[in-house]
CSV table of C-alpha atoms and ligand atoms in Angstrom, one decimal:
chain,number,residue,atom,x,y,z
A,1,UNK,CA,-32.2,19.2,134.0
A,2,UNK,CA,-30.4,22.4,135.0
A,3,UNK,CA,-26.9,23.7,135.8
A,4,UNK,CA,-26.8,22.5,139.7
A,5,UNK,CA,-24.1,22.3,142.3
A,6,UNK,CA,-23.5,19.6,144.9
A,7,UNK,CA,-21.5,20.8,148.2
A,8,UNK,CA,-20.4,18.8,151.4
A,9,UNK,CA,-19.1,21.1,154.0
A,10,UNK,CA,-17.4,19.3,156.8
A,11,UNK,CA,-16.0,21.3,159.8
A,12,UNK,CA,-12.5,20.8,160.7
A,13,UNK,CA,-12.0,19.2,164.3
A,14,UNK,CA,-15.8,18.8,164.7
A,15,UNK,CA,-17.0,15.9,167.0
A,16,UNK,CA,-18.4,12.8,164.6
A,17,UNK,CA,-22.0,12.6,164.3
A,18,UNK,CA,-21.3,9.4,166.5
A,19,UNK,CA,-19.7,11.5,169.6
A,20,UNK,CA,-22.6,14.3,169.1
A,21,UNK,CA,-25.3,11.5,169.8
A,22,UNK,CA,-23.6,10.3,173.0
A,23,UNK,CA,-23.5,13.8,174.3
A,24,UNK,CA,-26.8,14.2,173.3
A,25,UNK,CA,-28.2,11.1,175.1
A,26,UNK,CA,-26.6,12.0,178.5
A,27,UNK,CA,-27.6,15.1,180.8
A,28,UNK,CA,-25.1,18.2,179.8
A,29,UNK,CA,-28.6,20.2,178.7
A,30,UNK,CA,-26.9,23.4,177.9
A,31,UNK,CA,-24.8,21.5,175.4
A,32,UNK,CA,-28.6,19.8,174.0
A,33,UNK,CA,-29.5,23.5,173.9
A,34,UNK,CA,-26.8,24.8,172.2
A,35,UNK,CA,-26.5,22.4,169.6
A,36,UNK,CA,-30.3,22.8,168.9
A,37,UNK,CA,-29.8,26.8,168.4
A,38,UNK,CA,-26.8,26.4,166.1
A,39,UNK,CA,-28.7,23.4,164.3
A,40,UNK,CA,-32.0,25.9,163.7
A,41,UNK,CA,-29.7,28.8,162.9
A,42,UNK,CA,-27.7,26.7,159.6
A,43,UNK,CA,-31.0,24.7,158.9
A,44,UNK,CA,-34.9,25.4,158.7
A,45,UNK,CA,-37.9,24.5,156.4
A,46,UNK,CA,-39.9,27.1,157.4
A,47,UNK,CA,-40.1,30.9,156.3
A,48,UNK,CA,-38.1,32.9,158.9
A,49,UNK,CA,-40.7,35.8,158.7
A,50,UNK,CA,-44.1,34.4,159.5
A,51,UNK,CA,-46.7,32.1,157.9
A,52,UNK,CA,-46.8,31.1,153.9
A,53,UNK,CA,-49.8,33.5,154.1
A,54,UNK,CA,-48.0,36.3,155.1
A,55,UNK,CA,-45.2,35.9,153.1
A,56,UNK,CA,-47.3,35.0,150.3
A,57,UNK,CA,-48.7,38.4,151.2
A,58,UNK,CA,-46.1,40.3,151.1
A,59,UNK,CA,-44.4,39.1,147.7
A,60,UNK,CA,-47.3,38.5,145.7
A,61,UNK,CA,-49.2,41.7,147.0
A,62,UNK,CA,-53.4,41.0,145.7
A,63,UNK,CA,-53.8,44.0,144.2
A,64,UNK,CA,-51.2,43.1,141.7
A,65,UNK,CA,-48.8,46.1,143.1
A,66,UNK,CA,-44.9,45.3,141.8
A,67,UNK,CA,-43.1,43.7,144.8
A,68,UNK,CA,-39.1,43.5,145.1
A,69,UNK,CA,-37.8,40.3,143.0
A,70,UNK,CA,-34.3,39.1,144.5
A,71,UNK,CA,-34.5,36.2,142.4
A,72,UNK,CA,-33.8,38.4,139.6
A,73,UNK,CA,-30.9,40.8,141.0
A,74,UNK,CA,-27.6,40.3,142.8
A,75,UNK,CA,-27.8,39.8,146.7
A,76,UNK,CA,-27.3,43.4,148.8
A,77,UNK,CA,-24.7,43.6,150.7
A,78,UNK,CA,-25.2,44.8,154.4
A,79,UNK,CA,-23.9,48.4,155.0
A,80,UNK,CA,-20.7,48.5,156.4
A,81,UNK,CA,-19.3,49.6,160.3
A,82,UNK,CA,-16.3,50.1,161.8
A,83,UNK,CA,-17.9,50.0,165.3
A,84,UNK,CA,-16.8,47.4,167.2
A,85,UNK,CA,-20.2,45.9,168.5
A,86,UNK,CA,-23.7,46.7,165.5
A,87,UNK,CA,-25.7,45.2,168.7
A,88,UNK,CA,-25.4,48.1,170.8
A,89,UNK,CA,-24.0,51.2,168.9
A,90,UNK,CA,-25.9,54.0,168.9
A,91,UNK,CA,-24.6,55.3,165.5
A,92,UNK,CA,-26.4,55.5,162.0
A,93,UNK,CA,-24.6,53.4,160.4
A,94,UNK,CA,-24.8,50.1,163.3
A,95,UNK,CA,-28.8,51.1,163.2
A,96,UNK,CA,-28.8,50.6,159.1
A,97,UNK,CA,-26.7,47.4,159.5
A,98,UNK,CA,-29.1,45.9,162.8
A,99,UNK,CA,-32.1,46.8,160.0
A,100,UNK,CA,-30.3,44.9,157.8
A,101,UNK,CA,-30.4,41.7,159.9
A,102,UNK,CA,-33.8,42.0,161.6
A,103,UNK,CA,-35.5,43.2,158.7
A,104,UNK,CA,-33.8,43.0,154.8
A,105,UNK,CA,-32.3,39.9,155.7
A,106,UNK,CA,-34.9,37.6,156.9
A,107,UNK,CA,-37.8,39.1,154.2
A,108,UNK,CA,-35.4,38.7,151.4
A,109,UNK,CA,-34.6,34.9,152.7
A,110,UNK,CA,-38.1,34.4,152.8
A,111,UNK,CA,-39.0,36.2,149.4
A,112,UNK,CA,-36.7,33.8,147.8
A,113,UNK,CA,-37.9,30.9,149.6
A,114,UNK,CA,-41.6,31.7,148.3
A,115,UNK,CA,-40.3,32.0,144.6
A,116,UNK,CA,-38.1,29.5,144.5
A,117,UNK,CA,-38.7,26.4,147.1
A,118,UNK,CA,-42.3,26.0,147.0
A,119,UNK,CA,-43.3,22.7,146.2
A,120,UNK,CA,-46.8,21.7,144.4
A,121,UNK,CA,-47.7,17.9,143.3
A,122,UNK,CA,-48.7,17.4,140.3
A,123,UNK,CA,-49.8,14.3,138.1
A,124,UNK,CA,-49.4,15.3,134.6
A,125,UNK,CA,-46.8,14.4,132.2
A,126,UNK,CA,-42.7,14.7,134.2
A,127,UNK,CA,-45.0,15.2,137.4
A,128,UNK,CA,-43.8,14.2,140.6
A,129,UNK,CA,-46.6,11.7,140.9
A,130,UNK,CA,-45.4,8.2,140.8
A,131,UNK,CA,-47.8,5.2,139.9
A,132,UNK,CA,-47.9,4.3,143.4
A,133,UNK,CA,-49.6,8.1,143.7
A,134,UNK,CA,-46.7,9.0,146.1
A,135,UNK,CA,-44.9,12.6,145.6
A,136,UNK,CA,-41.2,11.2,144.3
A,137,UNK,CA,-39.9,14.7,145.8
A,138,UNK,CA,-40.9,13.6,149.1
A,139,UNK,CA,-43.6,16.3,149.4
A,140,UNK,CA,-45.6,16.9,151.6
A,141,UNK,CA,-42.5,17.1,154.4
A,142,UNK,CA,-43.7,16.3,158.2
A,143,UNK,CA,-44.2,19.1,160.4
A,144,UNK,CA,-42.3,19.7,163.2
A,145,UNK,CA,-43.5,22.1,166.0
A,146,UNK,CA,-40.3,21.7,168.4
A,147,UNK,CA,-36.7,20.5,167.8
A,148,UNK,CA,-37.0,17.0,169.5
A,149,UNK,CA,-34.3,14.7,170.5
A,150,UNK,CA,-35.5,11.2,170.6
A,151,UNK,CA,-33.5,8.7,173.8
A,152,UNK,CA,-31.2,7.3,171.1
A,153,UNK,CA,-29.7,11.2,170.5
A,154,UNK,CA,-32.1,11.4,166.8
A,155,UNK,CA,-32.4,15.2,166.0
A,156,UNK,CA,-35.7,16.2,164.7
A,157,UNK,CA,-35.3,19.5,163.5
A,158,UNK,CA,-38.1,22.0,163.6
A,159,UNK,CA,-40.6,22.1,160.6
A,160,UNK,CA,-43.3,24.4,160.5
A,161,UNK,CA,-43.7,24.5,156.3
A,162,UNK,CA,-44.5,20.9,154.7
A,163,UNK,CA,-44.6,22.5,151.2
A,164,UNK,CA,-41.0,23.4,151.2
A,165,UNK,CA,-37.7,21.5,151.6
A,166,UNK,CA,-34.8,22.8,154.7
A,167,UNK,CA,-32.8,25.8,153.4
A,168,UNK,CA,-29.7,27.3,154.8
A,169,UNK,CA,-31.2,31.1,155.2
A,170,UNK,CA,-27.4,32.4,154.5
A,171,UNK,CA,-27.5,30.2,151.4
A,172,UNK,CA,-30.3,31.3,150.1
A,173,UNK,CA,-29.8,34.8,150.5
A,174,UNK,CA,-26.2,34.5,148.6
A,175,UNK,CA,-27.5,32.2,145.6
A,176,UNK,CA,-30.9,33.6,145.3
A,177,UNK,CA,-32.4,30.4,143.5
A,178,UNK,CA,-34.0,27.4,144.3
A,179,UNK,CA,-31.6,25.4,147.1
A,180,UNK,CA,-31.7,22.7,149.2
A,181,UNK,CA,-29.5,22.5,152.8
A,182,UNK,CA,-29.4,19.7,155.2
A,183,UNK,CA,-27.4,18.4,158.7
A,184,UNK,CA,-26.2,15.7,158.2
A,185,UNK,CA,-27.1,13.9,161.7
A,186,UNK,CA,-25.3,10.5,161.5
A,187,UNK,CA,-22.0,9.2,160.1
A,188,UNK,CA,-24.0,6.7,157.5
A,189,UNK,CA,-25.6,10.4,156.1
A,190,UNK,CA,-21.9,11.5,155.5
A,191,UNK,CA,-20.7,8.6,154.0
A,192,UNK,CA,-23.8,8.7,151.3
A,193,UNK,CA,-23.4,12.4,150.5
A,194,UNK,CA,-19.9,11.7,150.5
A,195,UNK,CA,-20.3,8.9,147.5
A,196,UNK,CA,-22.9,11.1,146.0
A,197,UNK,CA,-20.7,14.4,145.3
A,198,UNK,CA,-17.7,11.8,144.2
A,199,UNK,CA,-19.7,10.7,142.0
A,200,UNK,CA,-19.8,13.5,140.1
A,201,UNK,CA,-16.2,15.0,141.0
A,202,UNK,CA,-15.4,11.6,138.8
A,203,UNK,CA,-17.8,11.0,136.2
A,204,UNK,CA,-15.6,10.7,133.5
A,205,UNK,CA,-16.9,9.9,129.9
A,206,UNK,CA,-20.1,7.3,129.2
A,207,UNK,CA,-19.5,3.7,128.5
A,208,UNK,CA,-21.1,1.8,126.2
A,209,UNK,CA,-23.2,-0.4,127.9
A,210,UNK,CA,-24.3,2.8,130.1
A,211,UNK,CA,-25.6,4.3,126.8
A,212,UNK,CA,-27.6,1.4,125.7
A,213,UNK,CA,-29.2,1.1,129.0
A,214,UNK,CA,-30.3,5.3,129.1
A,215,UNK,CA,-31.7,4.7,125.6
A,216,UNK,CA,-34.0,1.3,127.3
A,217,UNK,CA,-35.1,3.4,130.3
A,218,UNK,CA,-36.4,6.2,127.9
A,219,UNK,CA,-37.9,3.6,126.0
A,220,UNK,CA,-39.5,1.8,129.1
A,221,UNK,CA,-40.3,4.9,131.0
A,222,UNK,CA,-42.6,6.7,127.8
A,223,UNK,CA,-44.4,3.2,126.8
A,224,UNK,CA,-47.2,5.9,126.1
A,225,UNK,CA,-45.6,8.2,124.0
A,226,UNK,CA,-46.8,7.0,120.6
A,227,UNK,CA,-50.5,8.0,121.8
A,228,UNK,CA,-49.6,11.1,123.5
A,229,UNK,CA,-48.0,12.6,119.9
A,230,UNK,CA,-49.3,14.9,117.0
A,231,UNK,CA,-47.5,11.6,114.7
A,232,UNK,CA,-44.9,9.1,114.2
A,233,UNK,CA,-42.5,11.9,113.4
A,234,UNK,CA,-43.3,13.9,116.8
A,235,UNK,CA,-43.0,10.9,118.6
A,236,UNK,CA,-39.9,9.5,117.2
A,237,UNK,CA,-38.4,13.6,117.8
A,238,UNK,CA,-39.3,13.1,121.6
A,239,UNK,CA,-37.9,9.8,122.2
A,240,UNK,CA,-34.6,11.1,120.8
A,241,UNK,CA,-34.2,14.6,122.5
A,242,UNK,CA,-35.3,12.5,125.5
A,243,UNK,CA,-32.2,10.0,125.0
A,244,UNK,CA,-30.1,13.0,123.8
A,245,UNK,CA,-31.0,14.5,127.4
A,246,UNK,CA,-30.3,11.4,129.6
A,247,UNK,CA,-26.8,10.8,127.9
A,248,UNK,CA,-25.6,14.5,128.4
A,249,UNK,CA,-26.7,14.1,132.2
A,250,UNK,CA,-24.6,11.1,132.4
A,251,UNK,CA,-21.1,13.0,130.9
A,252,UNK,CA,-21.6,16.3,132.5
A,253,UNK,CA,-18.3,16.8,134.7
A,254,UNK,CA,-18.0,18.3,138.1
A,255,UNK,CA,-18.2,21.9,139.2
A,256,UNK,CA,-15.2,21.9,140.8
A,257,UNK,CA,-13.3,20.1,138.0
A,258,UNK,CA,-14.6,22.8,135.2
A,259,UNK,CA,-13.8,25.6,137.5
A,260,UNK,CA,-10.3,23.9,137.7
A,261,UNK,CA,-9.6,24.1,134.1
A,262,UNK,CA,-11.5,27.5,133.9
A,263,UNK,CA,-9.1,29.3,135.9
A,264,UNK,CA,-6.0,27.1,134.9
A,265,UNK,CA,-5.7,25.0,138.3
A,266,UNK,CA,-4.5,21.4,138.4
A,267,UNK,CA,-7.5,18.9,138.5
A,268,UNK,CA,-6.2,17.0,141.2
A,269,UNK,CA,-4.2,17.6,144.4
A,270,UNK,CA,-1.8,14.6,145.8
A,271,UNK,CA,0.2,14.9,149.0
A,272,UNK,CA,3.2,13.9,146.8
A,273,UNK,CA,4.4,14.6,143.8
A,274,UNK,CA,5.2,12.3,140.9
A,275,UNK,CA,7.3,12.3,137.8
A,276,UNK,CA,4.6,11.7,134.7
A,277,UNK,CA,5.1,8.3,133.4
A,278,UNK,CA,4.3,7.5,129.8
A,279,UNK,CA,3.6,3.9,129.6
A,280,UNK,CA,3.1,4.1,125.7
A,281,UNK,CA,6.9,4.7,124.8
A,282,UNK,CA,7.7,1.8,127.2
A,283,UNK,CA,5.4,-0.7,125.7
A,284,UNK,CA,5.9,0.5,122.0
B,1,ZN,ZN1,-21.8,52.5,165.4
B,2,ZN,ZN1,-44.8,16.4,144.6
């Protein structure tokens, strides 16, 4: 378990996911088109660069040679112009920043992808292997040659890489870490991710019954972990840091709502104010 961050970004006066698939299933192509290249642009699970080869290549050079790590440093900012259009200047400075976006940019993205996104089964202990022998991460993803649009307006997205998940190349190049970015095609999608992120904005503190039931499920899910340990001792020590690691998952509060008390903000925003009620003086 690791420090992690959900985020739902919703655009303000977009069409619903509901509109888009109308428009999708009639004729406007340019609109099909267009949606397709903004879709590939925010969302792709494969490296923007070339093949895993090459990029494999190119980070983990095979004789050994040190290779750039941006996982380990800050991201680089782009250099800056004043030029009105990078595209077409003939300047320096537009030719450093149109390097910056053909070249640093997409090899960094891709650098990061390769350290941090790669997926690989495995079937040992906390593997991703379930009994059923199926990946629970989901892994391999399909492969997708083309963006296709199915008659009822269903998007797939372009997949050339099935050992990685979809990345947002921007993301990735700001965070530098392991991420995981995804359109959300259809209203149901929004709704879930909605509940999802709630769910931890309001995760408030453990009830009882919800700490008796972590401490069955680490007993049900290591029924082998007498066998596995040096003793009785090592075995007890596990089941306990397991327990102790379920029930902090279960308090941990929001982002957002630490951030809030971080830098002093309120933890909640209202379109109308109220006068604080204390219900304890009334009462007592
Ligand atoms: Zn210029
Ligand atoms: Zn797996």
């Amino acid at each position: 378990m690791t420090l992690h961050l959900h985020i739902l970004i919703w655009i303000s006066g977009y069409w619903s996911p509901q509109r888009i698939r109308e428009k999708l299933c009639g004729e406007d192509n340019d609109f099909k088109r267009e949606l397709i290249e903004y879709l590939e642009s925010c969302q792709t699970g494969s490296f923007l660069t070339g093949t895993i080869d090459q990029v494999k290549e190119r980070v983990m050079p095979l004789d050994g040679s040190p290779s750039y790590d941006p996982t380990v440093a800050l991201p680089r900012a782009p250099p800056k112009t004043a030029c009105n259009d990078f595209t077409t200047c003939d300047c320096e400075l537009c030719g450093a920043v149109r390097h910056w976006v053909n070249v640093t940019f997409p090899s960094t993205v891709d650098n990061i992808v390769y350290r941090s996104n790669r997926h690989k089964c495995f079937m040992q202990k906390d593997g991703c292997i379930n009994k059923d022998g199926v990946c629970t991460a989901r892994f391999p993803r399909p492969i997708f040659q083309e963006t296709v649009v199915d008659k009822d307006g269903r998007i797939a997205l372009k997949k050339l890489e099935s050992s990685i998940n979809t990345i947002s190349p921007v993301i990735s190049y700001g965070f530098a870490c392991n991420t995981d970015a995804t359109s959300l095609s259809s209203g149901t999608a929004v709704a879930a991710t909605a509940g999802y992120v709630t769910d931890y904005l309001v995760k408030m503190g453990v009830k009882t019954h919800q700490i008796f039931s972590s401490v069955y499920d680490v007993f049900e899910r290591n029924p082998d972990v007498w066998t596995e340990s040096k003793s009785r001792s090592d075995a007890a020590r596990r089941l306990i840091l397991k327990m102790a690691n379920s029930l902090t998952s279960k308090m941990e509060i929001g982002g957002p709502m630490a951030a809030m008390y971080l830098i002093g903000n309120p933890d909640h925003y209202s379109s109308h104010s109220f006068v604080s009620f204390y219900w304890k003086s009334v009462t007592t």
